Amino acid sequence: MSQFATLRDIRDAVQSGARSAVDVCTEALARIEAHDGTLNAFNTVTRDQALAQAAAVDAHPNRASLPLAGVPVALKDNLCTLGVRTTASSKILEHFVPPYDATTVAKLVAAGAVAVGKTNCDEFAMGSSNENSAFGPARNPWATDRIPGGSSGGSAVAVAAGMTPLSLGSDTGGSIRQPAALCGLVGLKPTYGRVSRYGLLAFASSLDQIGPFTRTVEDAALALQVLAGHDPADATSAPEPVPDYAAALTGHAKGLRIGVPRALVSDGVDAAVSKAFNEALDAYREAGATLVDIELPYASAAIPVYYLVATAEASSNLARYDGVRYGFRAPAEGGPGTQDDLRAMYGRSRELGFGHEVKRRIMLGTYVLSAGYYDAYYLKAQRVRTLIRRDYEHAFEQVDVVAMPTSPTPAFKIGERTSDPLQMYLADIFTVSANLAGLPAISLPCGFTADSLPIGLQLTGRMFDETTLLSAAHAYERQTAWWKAQPTL
Amino acid sequence: MLAFGMPATFSRSQIEAIAALAHLRLDEAEIELYARQLGEILEYANQVQNIDTTGVPPTASIGARHDADRADVVHTSLDRASALANAPDANVDAGLFKVPRVIG
């Protein structure tokens, strides 16, 4: 079986006994060892624990009942893992060892998945390139001088490089979909509330959502099946019933109505991305789908709204990192034998513990929440957020899914945008509105540039209608072979 | 003070005031950098001011519309040693997080 085997292939082989979970795990660990020196996808590799989990799968009395039997999974390093350090790629949590597992992690392992390690990401999931990591950038397997996207860059790299067939990321403004697009993968951001966030280090609580990276849409459906559902430990998780996602994958697009916000996608999009996007729409039309021009008049305001709302929430969420209960505490400024006062300790611990982008967002968020500016920025942004939600509600009266490119450009070079945060933020133009509206969205491969850089197609669906979303994505995937392409390492 | 529609720049003292609110110490280079960058980002974000939101309610969260109450039943939680295990300075025997002196 190739290292680029799908989740489904591996699961089936382990369930049937054709392969042992330990064998699969050993191969994944070897692949990580061979390539992670270059790619830097992992902050921590949990070799011993992974082999023990795999052995437990092999010893399971009914392996065939495990929906992810023996499937190696890489976990973004902002998901709490019992006894395994969880850093969020930040110096402030460099030595943090959680006393509990995130619900998603516990569910995967209970389903037979084998956790091989914690993946690199932008610090506290803040970024679109994985360059804001205290542990150095992850590299795109398709071109190692380029970014893999972010913030869940390492999770994308792990799957794209054939290290694991599945990884988890978190998506606050595109942090699963954009790296999936830039690495040639399927990346799914489920509906807000679909998947428990218990144990996810919070960035922007009204936007954050956990989801899978996979090579195929079917694999995404199989992963979501395990991840989805209400969790009493997360009050924002929804009690909506969980349908059979894989059963909905018919491979047909006949009768599907696809909304295309032409005005939004006509501007500032790389020519190769635009071409691939239009060809994907043609493929849908040929498969019997109907394309409908739609308007999302407020979507162009999504970036400013996002950066006002997300930074405000981040400044509040990150107040907990104060050098008292966990994380880094700065030594006293006066040296050994002296003591800072409490406020100085807070200030210095956060100064030395957080990186530039995190500080920039804390500053911006603190400002927009401060007296005198709250109404003008934060409250105003929340009102425009309502208008963006309504845009989609109106669109979904006419269409089943909305199509856009995932990212306006393919992967850019490491270092190319680091000096201009605003330019970096614009990478999220097509992804942030799904978070603001709470909607499920998926990115899937739809082509390559002349330089062999992957391009992603994004579909956005109705609240809790991952079924239609996955089915629509699957219908396109079935007609194309983009997902089969592999980088040369 | 920042006026809408104007090129936004922050003074050194404004940046220091925001940093103080956030319990964040900044070095000289960061103060200068953020004074410029926060201004640029907010200037861009000011486009939301031009959108008419008369009568539009704010969306604070895509709240799940369900009852999130739970039964009032005692259950186990983290034990004290686990809760203190990650503290940079703790007295595990006494069950305390330790912080620098607050009152002189």
Coordinates of C-alpha atoms in Angstrom, one line a residue:
Chain A
M1 CA 0.0 0.0 0.0
S2 CA 1.4 3.4 -1.0
Q3 CA 2.2 6.0 1.7
F4 CA -0.4 8.1 0.0
A5 CA -3.1 5.5 0.8
T6 CA -6.4 7.0 1.8
L7 CA -7.9 6.8 5.3
R8 CA -10.5 4.4 3.8
D9 CA -7.9 2.0 2.3
I10 CA -6.0 1.9 5.6
R11 CA -9.1 1.5 7.7
D12 CA -10.4 -1.3 5.5
A13 CA -7.0 -3.1 5.5
V14 CA -6.8 -3.0 9.3
Q15 CA -10.4 -3.9 9.9
S16 CA -10.1 -7.0 7.7
G17 CA -6.8 -8.0 9.2
A18 CA -4.9 -7.6 5.9
R19 CA -2.6 -5.2 7.7
S20 CA -1.7 -4.6 11.4
A21 CA -2.2 -1.2 12.9
V22 CA 1.4 -1.4 14.3
D23 CA 2.7 -2.0 10.8
V24 CA 0.7 1.0 9.5
C25 CA 1.9 3.1 12.4
T26 CA 5.5 2.1 12.0
E27 CA 5.4 3.2 8.3
A28 CA 3.9 6.5 9.2
L29 CA 6.6 7.1 11.8
A30 CA 9.3 6.2 9.3
R31 CA 7.8 8.6 6.8
I32 CA 7.8 11.4 9.4
E33 CA 11.3 10.7 10.4
A34 CA 12.4 10.7 6.7
H35 CA 10.9 14.1 5.8
D36 CA 10.1 16.1 8.9
G37 CA 13.6 17.5 9.1
T38 CA 12.8 19.4 5.8
L39 CA 9.1 20.0 6.2
N40 CA 8.8 20.8 10.0
A41 CA 5.2 19.6 10.1
F42 CA 5.5 18.3 13.7
N43 CA 6.2 20.0 17.0
T44 CA 6.1 16.7 18.8
V45 CA 6.1 13.1 17.6
T46 CA 4.5 10.7 20.1
R47 CA 6.2 7.5 18.8
D48 CA 5.8 5.3 21.9
Q49 CA 2.2 6.3 22.6
A50 CA 1.4 5.8 18.9
L51 CA 2.8 2.3 18.9
A52 CA 0.9 1.5 22.1
Q53 CA -2.3 2.8 20.6
A54 CA -1.7 0.8 17.5
A55 CA -1.0 -2.3 19.5
A56 CA -4.3 -1.8 21.4
V57 CA -6.1 -1.6 18.0
D58 CA -4.5 -4.9 16.9
A59 CA -5.5 -6.5 20.2
H60 CA -9.0 -5.2 20.0
P61 CA -11.5 -8.1 20.1
N62 CA -13.6 -6.5 17.3
R63 CA -11.3 -4.4 15.1
A64 CA -13.9 -4.4 12.3
S65 CA -16.2 -2.3 14.6
L66 CA -13.7 0.5 14.8
P67 CA -14.6 3.1 12.2
L68 CA -11.0 4.5 12.1
A69 CA -9.2 1.2 12.8
G70 CA -5.4 1.8 12.7
V71 CA -5.7 5.2 10.9
P72 CA -2.7 7.4 11.8
V73 CA -3.7 10.9 12.7
A74 CA -1.8 14.1 13.2
L75 CA -3.2 16.6 15.7
K76 CA -2.8 20.4 15.5
D77 CA -0.8 21.5 18.5
N78 CA -3.7 23.6 19.8
L79 CA -5.7 20.5 20.7
C80 CA -5.2 19.3 24.3
T81 CA -3.7 15.9 24.6
L82 CA -3.5 14.2 28.0
G83 CA 0.2 13.9 29.0
V84 CA 1.5 15.2 25.7
R85 CA 2.8 18.7 25.5
T86 CA 0.5 21.1 23.7
T87 CA 2.2 24.4 22.7
A88 CA -0.1 26.1 20.2
S89 CA 3.4 26.8 18.6
S90 CA 3.9 29.4 21.3
K91 CA 6.8 30.0 23.7
I92 CA 4.3 30.8 26.4
L93 CA 3.1 27.1 26.3
E94 CA 6.3 25.5 25.3
H95 CA 6.2 23.1 28.3
F96 CA 2.5 22.9 28.8
V97 CA 1.2 19.3 29.4
P98 CA -2.6 19.1 29.5
P99 CA -4.3 17.0 32.1
Y100 CA -7.0 16.0 29.7
D101 CA -7.8 15.2 26.1
A102 CA -9.8 17.3 23.8
T103 CA -13.1 15.6 23.0
T104 CA -12.2 15.3 19.3
V105 CA -8.9 13.6 20.3
A106 CA -10.6 11.2 22.6
K107 CA -13.3 10.4 20.0
L108 CA -10.6 9.6 17.3
V109 CA -8.7 7.3 19.6
A110 CA -11.8 5.6 20.7
A111 CA -12.6 5.0 17.1
G112 CA -9.3 3.2 16.5
A113 CA -7.2 6.1 15.2
V114 CA -3.6 6.3 16.2
A115 CA -2.3 9.7 17.2
V116 CA 1.3 10.1 15.9
G117 CA 2.0 13.6 17.1
K118 CA 1.2 17.3 17.4
T119 CA 1.6 19.5 14.3
N120 CA 3.1 22.9 13.7
C121 CA 0.8 25.9 13.2
D122 CA 0.8 29.6 13.4
E123 CA 1.1 30.7 17.1
F124 CA -2.4 30.3 18.7
A125 CA -3.7 29.7 15.2
M126 CA -3.1 33.3 14.2
G127 CA -1.8 33.4 10.7
S128 CA -2.3 32.3 7.1
S129 CA 1.2 30.9 6.4
N130 CA 2.5 28.9 9.4
E131 CA 5.3 31.5 9.6
N132 CA 4.1 32.8 13.0
S133 CA 5.3 29.7 14.8
A134 CA 7.8 29.8 17.7
F135 CA 9.2 26.6 16.2
G136 CA 9.9 27.8 12.7
P137 CA 7.8 27.6 9.6
A138 CA 6.4 24.4 8.1
R139 CA 7.2 23.9 4.5
N140 CA 4.9 23.1 1.6
P141 CA 5.7 19.6 0.2
W142 CA 4.9 20.8 -3.3
A143 CA 7.6 23.5 -3.1
T144 CA 9.6 23.6 0.0
D145 CA 10.6 27.3 -0.3
R146 CA 6.9 28.1 -0.1
I147 CA 4.4 28.3 2.8
P148 CA 1.9 25.4 3.3
G149 CA -0.7 27.9 4.3
G150 CA -2.0 28.4 7.8
S151 CA -2.8 28.4 10.5
S152 CA -3.0 24.6 10.4
G153 CA 0.0 24.3 8.2
G154 CA 1.7 21.3 9.8
S155 CA -1.6 19.4 9.7
A156 CA -1.8 20.0 6.0
V157 CA 1.8 19.1 5.4
A158 CA 1.5 15.8 7.3
V159 CA -1.3 14.6 5.0
A160 CA 0.1 16.1 1.8
A161 CA 3.5 14.5 2.4
G162 CA 1.9 11.1 2.9
M163 CA 2.9 10.9 6.6
T164 CA -0.7 10.4 7.8
P165 CA -4.0 10.0 5.8
L166 CA -5.8 12.2 8.4
S167 CA -5.1 15.2 10.5
L168 CA -7.1 17.6 12.6
G169 CA -6.9 21.4 12.2
S170 CA -8.9 24.3 13.6
D171 CA -10.5 26.9 11.4
T172 CA -11.2 30.4 12.7
G173 CA -11.0 32.3 9.4
G174 CA -9.9 29.7 6.9
S175 CA -7.1 27.9 8.8
I176 CA -8.2 24.4 7.6
R177 CA -9.4 25.3 4.1
Q178 CA -6.6 27.6 3.0
P179 CA -3.7 25.2 3.8
A180 CA -5.8 22.3 2.3
A181 CA -6.0 24.3 -0.9
L182 CA -2.3 25.3 -0.9
C183 CA -1.3 21.7 -0.3
G184 CA -3.7 19.9 -2.6
L185 CA -6.0 18.4 0.0
V186 CA -9.6 18.2 1.2
G187 CA -10.1 20.4 4.2
L188 CA -13.5 20.6 6.0
K189 CA -14.7 23.3 8.4
P190 CA -17.9 21.9 9.8
T191 CA -20.8 24.0 10.9
Y192 CA -20.3 26.1 14.1
G193 CA -21.5 23.7 16.8
R194 CA -21.2 20.5 14.8
V195 CA -18.0 19.4 16.5
S196 CA -17.1 19.8 20.1
R197 CA -14.3 22.3 20.9
Y198 CA -13.7 21.1 24.4
G199 CA -9.9 21.0 24.7
L200 CA -9.2 23.4 21.8
L201 CA -7.1 26.3 22.9
A202 CA -9.5 29.2 22.2
F203 CA -8.6 31.9 19.8
A204 CA -11.9 33.5 18.7
S205 CA -14.7 31.6 20.4
S206 CA -17.6 32.7 18.1
L207 CA -15.6 31.5 15.0
D208 CA -13.3 28.6 16.0
Q209 CA -14.2 25.1 14.7
I210 CA -12.3 21.9 14.4
G211 CA -12.2 19.8 11.3
P212 CA -10.3 17.2 9.3
F213 CA -7.7 17.3 6.5
T214 CA -7.8 14.2 4.2
R215 CA -6.9 13.2 0.7
T216 CA -10.5 12.5 -0.4
V217 CA -14.0 13.8 0.3
E218 CA -15.1 10.3 1.4
D219 CA -12.3 10.3 4.0
A220 CA -13.5 13.7 5.2
A221 CA -17.0 12.2 5.6
L222 CA -15.7 9.2 7.5
A223 CA -13.7 11.5 9.8
L224 CA -16.6 13.9 10.4
Q225 CA -18.8 10.9 11.3
V226 CA -16.6 10.2 14.3
L227 CA -16.0 13.9 15.2
A228 CA -19.6 15.2 15.0
G229 CA -22.1 15.4 17.7
H230 CA -23.2 17.1 20.9
D231 CA -20.7 17.2 23.8
P232 CA -22.0 18.2 27.3
A233 CA -18.5 19.6 27.9
D234 CA -19.0 22.2 25.2
A235 CA -22.1 24.4 25.6
T236 CA -21.8 25.7 22.1
S237 CA -21.9 22.2 20.6
A238 CA -25.3 21.4 19.0
P239 CA -27.6 18.5 19.7
E240 CA -28.6 18.2 16.0
P241 CA -28.8 14.6 14.8
V242 CA -25.7 13.3 13.0
P243 CA -26.6 11.8 9.6
D244 CA -24.7 9.1 7.8
Y245 CA -22.3 11.3 5.8
A246 CA -20.7 8.6 3.7
A247 CA -24.1 7.3 2.6
A248 CA -24.8 10.7 1.1
L249 CA -22.0 10.5 -1.4
T250 CA -23.8 9.6 -4.5
G251 CA -21.3 11.0 -7.0
H252 CA -24.0 12.8 -8.8
A253 CA -24.3 16.6 -9.3
K254 CA -27.6 16.4 -11.2
G255 CA -30.0 19.0 -10.0
L256 CA -27.4 20.6 -7.7
R257 CA -27.7 24.4 -7.6
I258 CA -24.4 26.2 -7.2
G259 CA -24.3 29.9 -6.4
V260 CA -21.4 31.8 -7.8
P261 CA -20.8 35.3 -6.4
R262 CA -19.3 36.7 -9.6
A263 CA -18.6 40.2 -8.4
L264 CA -16.7 38.9 -5.4
V265 CA -14.5 36.4 -7.3
S266 CA -13.7 38.7 -10.3
D267 CA -11.2 40.9 -8.4
G268 CA -7.7 40.3 -7.2
V269 CA -7.6 36.6 -8.0
D270 CA -4.5 35.0 -9.5
A271 CA -5.0 34.1 -13.2
A272 CA -4.3 30.4 -12.7
V273 CA -6.6 30.2 -9.8
S274 CA -9.3 32.0 -11.7
K275 CA -8.9 29.6 -14.7
A276 CA -9.0 26.5 -12.5
F277 CA -12.1 27.8 -10.7
N278 CA -14.0 28.5 -13.9
E279 CA -13.0 25.0 -15.2
A280 CA -14.4 23.5 -12.1
L281 CA -17.7 25.3 -12.6
D282 CA -17.8 24.0 -16.2
A283 CA -17.3 20.5 -14.9
Y284 CA -20.2 20.9 -12.6
R285 CA -22.4 22.2 -15.4
E286 CA -21.4 19.3 -17.5
A287 CA -22.3 17.0 -14.7
G288 CA -25.8 18.4 -14.6
A289 CA -25.5 21.1 -11.9
T290 CA -27.1 24.5 -12.4
L291 CA -24.9 27.6 -11.9
V292 CA -26.7 30.6 -10.5
D293 CA -25.2 34.0 -10.3
I294 CA -25.7 35.3 -6.8
E295 CA -24.9 38.5 -4.9
L296 CA -23.1 38.5 -1.5
P297 CA -23.1 42.3 -1.3
Y298 CA -21.5 42.5 2.2
A299 CA -18.9 39.7 1.7
S300 CA -16.4 42.3 0.7
A301 CA -16.5 43.6 4.2
A302 CA -15.8 40.2 5.7
I303 CA -12.1 40.8 6.2
P304 CA -12.4 44.0 8.2
V305 CA -15.3 42.5 10.2
Y306 CA -13.3 39.4 10.8
Y307 CA -10.2 41.2 12.0
L308 CA -12.3 43.4 14.4
V309 CA -14.3 40.5 15.8
A310 CA -11.5 37.9 16.0
T311 CA -8.9 40.1 17.6
A312 CA -11.4 41.3 20.2
E313 CA -12.2 37.8 21.1
A314 CA -8.5 36.8 21.0
S315 CA -7.5 39.6 23.3
S316 CA -10.0 38.3 25.9
N317 CA -9.2 34.6 25.4
L318 CA -5.5 35.1 25.7
A319 CA -5.8 37.1 28.9
R320 CA -5.5 33.7 30.6
Y321 CA -1.8 33.4 29.8
D322 CA -0.5 35.3 32.7
G323 CA 2.3 33.2 34.1
V324 CA 0.3 32.0 37.1
R325 CA -1.6 28.8 36.5
Y326 CA 0.3 27.4 33.5
G327 CA 2.7 28.4 30.9
F328 CA 5.8 30.6 30.9
R329 CA 6.6 33.0 33.7
A330 CA 9.4 35.5 33.0
P331 CA 12.2 35.5 35.5
A332 CA 12.4 38.7 37.6
E333 CA 14.0 41.6 35.8
G334 CA 16.4 42.3 38.5
G335 CA 17.9 38.9 38.3
P336 CA 18.1 36.0 40.8
G337 CA 17.1 37.0 44.4
T338 CA 14.9 39.8 43.2
Q339 CA 11.1 39.8 42.6
D340 CA 9.0 41.7 40.1
D341 CA 5.7 43.0 41.3
L342 CA 2.7 41.1 40.0
R343 CA 1.9 43.5 37.2
A344 CA 5.5 43.6 36.0
M345 CA 5.5 39.7 36.1
Y346 CA 2.3 39.6 33.9
G347 CA 3.7 42.1 31.4
R348 CA 7.1 40.6 31.1
S349 CA 5.8 37.0 30.8
R350 CA 3.5 38.0 28.0
E351 CA 6.2 40.2 26.4
L352 CA 8.6 37.3 26.2
G353 CA 6.1 34.5 25.8
F354 CA 4.0 35.8 22.9
G355 CA 5.3 36.4 19.3
H356 CA 4.7 39.5 17.2
E357 CA 1.5 38.5 15.4
V358 CA -0.2 37.4 18.7
K359 CA 0.8 40.7 20.3
R360 CA -0.4 42.6 17.3
R361 CA -3.8 41.0 17.6
I362 CA -4.0 41.3 21.3
M363 CA -3.3 45.0 20.9
L364 CA -5.8 45.5 18.1
G365 CA -8.5 43.5 20.0
T366 CA -7.8 45.4 23.3
Y367 CA -8.2 48.7 21.4
V368 CA -11.4 47.8 19.6
L369 CA -13.0 46.7 22.9
S370 CA -11.8 49.7 24.9
A371 CA -14.1 52.4 26.2
G372 CA -14.9 54.9 23.5
Y373 CA -14.2 52.6 20.6
Y374 CA -16.3 49.5 21.5
D375 CA -19.4 50.8 19.7
A376 CA -17.6 52.2 16.7
Y377 CA -15.5 49.1 16.0
Y378 CA -16.7 45.9 17.8
L379 CA -20.4 46.5 17.9
K380 CA -20.4 47.9 14.4
A381 CA -18.5 44.8 13.1
Q382 CA -21.1 42.6 14.8
R383 CA -23.9 44.4 13.0
V384 CA -22.1 44.0 9.7
R385 CA -21.6 40.3 10.6
T386 CA -25.4 40.0 10.7
L387 CA -25.6 41.5 7.2
I388 CA -23.1 38.9 6.0
R389 CA -25.1 36.1 7.5
R390 CA -28.2 37.5 5.8
D391 CA -26.4 37.5 2.5
Y392 CA -25.9 33.8 2.8
E393 CA -29.5 33.2 4.0
H394 CA -30.8 34.9 0.9
A395 CA -28.4 33.0 -1.3
F396 CA -29.5 29.7 0.1
E397 CA -33.1 30.4 -0.8
Q398 CA -31.9 29.9 -4.4
V399 CA -28.9 27.6 -4.3
D400 CA -27.7 24.5 -2.4
V401 CA -24.0 25.5 -2.1
V402 CA -21.9 28.6 -2.9
A403 CA -18.7 28.2 -4.9
M404 CA -15.6 30.3 -4.7
P405 CA -11.8 29.8 -5.0
T406 CA -10.5 28.9 -1.5
S407 CA -7.5 31.2 -1.7
P408 CA -7.0 34.1 -4.2
T409 CA -3.4 32.9 -4.8
P410 CA -1.4 29.7 -4.7
A411 CA 1.2 29.2 -2.0
F412 CA 3.5 32.1 -1.8
K413 CA 7.2 32.1 -0.8
I414 CA 8.3 31.9 2.8
G415 CA 9.1 35.4 3.9
E416 CA 7.3 37.1 1.1
R417 CA 4.5 38.7 3.2
T418 CA 5.8 38.7 6.7
S419 CA 6.5 42.4 6.8
D420 CA 2.9 43.4 5.8
P421 CA 0.2 42.0 8.1
L422 CA -2.6 43.6 6.1
Q423 CA -1.4 41.9 2.9
M424 CA -1.3 38.6 4.8
Y425 CA -4.9 39.1 6.1
L426 CA -6.2 39.5 2.6
A427 CA -5.3 35.9 1.9
D428 CA -8.5 35.1 3.9
I429 CA -10.8 37.0 1.7
F430 CA -12.9 34.0 0.5
T431 CA -12.8 32.0 3.7
V432 CA -13.6 34.2 6.6
S433 CA -17.3 34.8 5.8
A434 CA -18.1 31.1 6.4
N435 CA -16.8 31.5 9.9
L436 CA -18.7 34.8 10.5
A437 CA -21.9 33.1 9.3
G438 CA -21.2 29.8 11.1
L439 CA -21.6 27.8 7.9
P440 CA -19.9 24.6 6.9
A441 CA -17.3 24.9 4.1
I442 CA -14.9 22.6 2.3
S443 CA -11.9 23.0 0.1
L444 CA -10.9 20.4 -2.4
P445 CA -8.3 20.2 -5.1
C446 CA -9.3 21.7 -8.5
G447 CA -6.0 22.1 -10.4
F448 CA -2.4 23.2 -10.5
T449 CA -0.5 26.3 -11.6
A450 CA 2.1 26.0 -14.3
D451 CA 4.6 25.6 -11.5
S452 CA 2.7 22.6 -10.1
L453 CA 1.3 24.4 -7.1
P454 CA -2.1 23.1 -6.0
I455 CA -5.3 25.2 -6.3
G456 CA -8.4 24.7 -4.2
L457 CA -12.1 25.0 -4.8
Q458 CA -14.3 26.1 -1.9
L459 CA -17.9 25.1 -1.4
T460 CA -20.0 26.6 1.4
G461 CA -23.2 25.0 2.5
R462 CA -26.2 25.6 4.7
M463 CA -26.0 25.3 8.5
F464 CA -25.7 21.6 9.5
D465 CA -26.0 20.5 5.9
E466 CA -22.6 18.9 5.6
T467 CA -24.4 16.1 3.7
T468 CA -25.2 18.3 0.7
L469 CA -21.7 20.0 1.0
L470 CA -19.9 16.7 1.0
S471 CA -22.1 15.2 -1.7
A472 CA -21.4 18.2 -4.0
A473 CA -17.7 18.0 -3.4
H474 CA -17.7 14.3 -4.0
A475 CA -19.4 14.7 -7.3
Y476 CA -16.7 17.0 -8.6
E477 CA -13.9 14.8 -7.2
R478 CA -15.3 11.8 -8.9
Q479 CA -14.9 13.5 -12.3
T480 CA -11.3 14.7 -11.7
A481 CA -8.0 13.2 -10.8
W482 CA -6.5 16.2 -9.0
W483 CA -6.7 14.5 -5.7
K484 CA -4.4 11.7 -6.9
A485 CA -1.5 13.9 -7.6
Q486 CA 1.4 13.6 -5.1
P487 CA 4.4 15.8 -4.4
T488 CA 7.9 14.5 -5.1
L489 CA 9.8 14.4 -1.9
Chain B
M1 CA -7.7 60.4 19.2
L2 CA -8.6 58.6 16.1
A3 CA -11.1 60.1 13.7
F4 CA -12.9 58.0 11.2
G5 CA -11.9 58.4 7.6
M6 CA -8.6 60.0 8.6
P7 CA -5.3 58.3 8.1
A8 CA -4.9 56.5 11.3
T9 CA -1.8 56.8 13.3
F10 CA -1.1 56.0 16.9
S11 CA 1.1 57.9 19.2
R12 CA 3.6 56.3 21.4
S13 CA 1.5 57.1 24.5
Q14 CA -1.6 55.6 22.9
I15 CA 0.2 52.3 22.2
E16 CA 1.5 52.2 25.7
A17 CA -1.9 52.8 27.1
I18 CA -3.4 49.9 25.0
A19 CA -0.5 47.7 26.0
A20 CA -1.1 48.5 29.7
L21 CA -4.7 47.5 29.3
A22 CA -3.6 44.2 27.9
H23 CA -0.9 43.6 30.5
L24 CA 1.6 43.5 27.7
R25 CA 5.0 45.0 27.9
L26 CA 6.5 46.0 24.6
D27 CA 10.0 46.9 23.6
E28 CA 10.9 50.1 21.8
A29 CA 10.9 48.4 18.3
E30 CA 7.4 46.9 19.0
I31 CA 6.0 50.2 20.1
E32 CA 7.1 51.8 16.9
L33 CA 6.0 48.9 14.7
Y34 CA 2.6 48.6 16.3
A35 CA 2.0 52.4 16.2
R36 CA 2.3 52.1 12.4
Q37 CA 0.7 48.7 11.8
L38 CA -2.3 49.2 14.0
G39 CA -3.0 52.4 12.3
E40 CA -2.8 50.8 8.9
I41 CA -5.0 47.9 9.8
L42 CA -7.6 50.2 11.4
E43 CA -7.6 52.5 8.5
Y44 CA -8.5 49.5 6.3
A45 CA -11.1 48.3 8.8
N46 CA -12.7 51.7 8.8
Q47 CA -14.6 50.7 5.7
V48 CA -17.2 49.1 7.9
Q49 CA -18.1 52.6 9.1
N50 CA -19.6 53.3 5.6
I51 CA -22.0 50.4 5.8
D52 CA -25.6 51.4 6.9
T53 CA -26.5 49.2 9.8
T54 CA -29.5 51.1 11.0
G55 CA -31.9 48.7 12.7
V56 CA -29.5 45.7 12.2
P57 CA -29.0 43.7 15.4
P58 CA -25.4 42.6 16.2
T59 CA -24.4 39.0 15.9
A60 CA -22.2 38.1 18.9
S61 CA -22.3 34.4 18.3
I62 CA -23.9 31.8 16.0
G63 CA -25.5 30.5 19.2
A64 CA -26.9 27.0 19.2
R65 CA -30.5 27.5 20.0
H66 CA -30.8 24.8 22.6
D67 CA -30.9 24.4 26.3
A68 CA -27.3 24.1 27.5
D69 CA -28.2 23.5 31.2
R70 CA -27.0 20.4 32.8
A71 CA -28.3 18.5 35.8
D72 CA -27.0 19.9 39.1
V73 CA -25.1 16.8 40.0
V74 CA -21.8 16.6 41.8
H75 CA -19.1 15.0 39.7
T76 CA -15.4 14.6 39.7
S77 CA -13.1 17.3 38.3
L78 CA -9.4 17.8 38.0
D79 CA -7.6 16.7 41.1
R80 CA -5.6 19.4 42.8
A81 CA -2.1 18.0 41.9
S82 CA -3.0 17.9 38.2
A83 CA -4.4 21.4 38.3
L84 CA -1.2 22.7 39.8
A85 CA 1.1 20.6 37.7
N86 CA 1.7 23.2 35.0
A87 CA 2.1 26.2 37.3
P88 CA 5.4 27.9 37.0
D89 CA 5.4 28.4 40.8
A90 CA 3.1 26.4 43.1
N91 CA 3.0 25.0 46.6
V92 CA 1.5 21.6 45.8
D93 CA 1.2 20.6 49.5
A94 CA -0.7 23.7 50.4
G95 CA -2.6 23.5 47.1
L96 CA -1.7 27.0 46.1
F97 CA -0.5 28.9 43.0
K98 CA 2.2 31.3 44.0
V99 CA 2.5 34.8 42.6
P100 CA 4.9 37.7 43.3
R101 CA 4.1 39.9 46.3
V102 CA 1.1 42.1 45.6
I103 CA 1.0 44.3 48.7
G104 CA 4.3 45.8 49.8

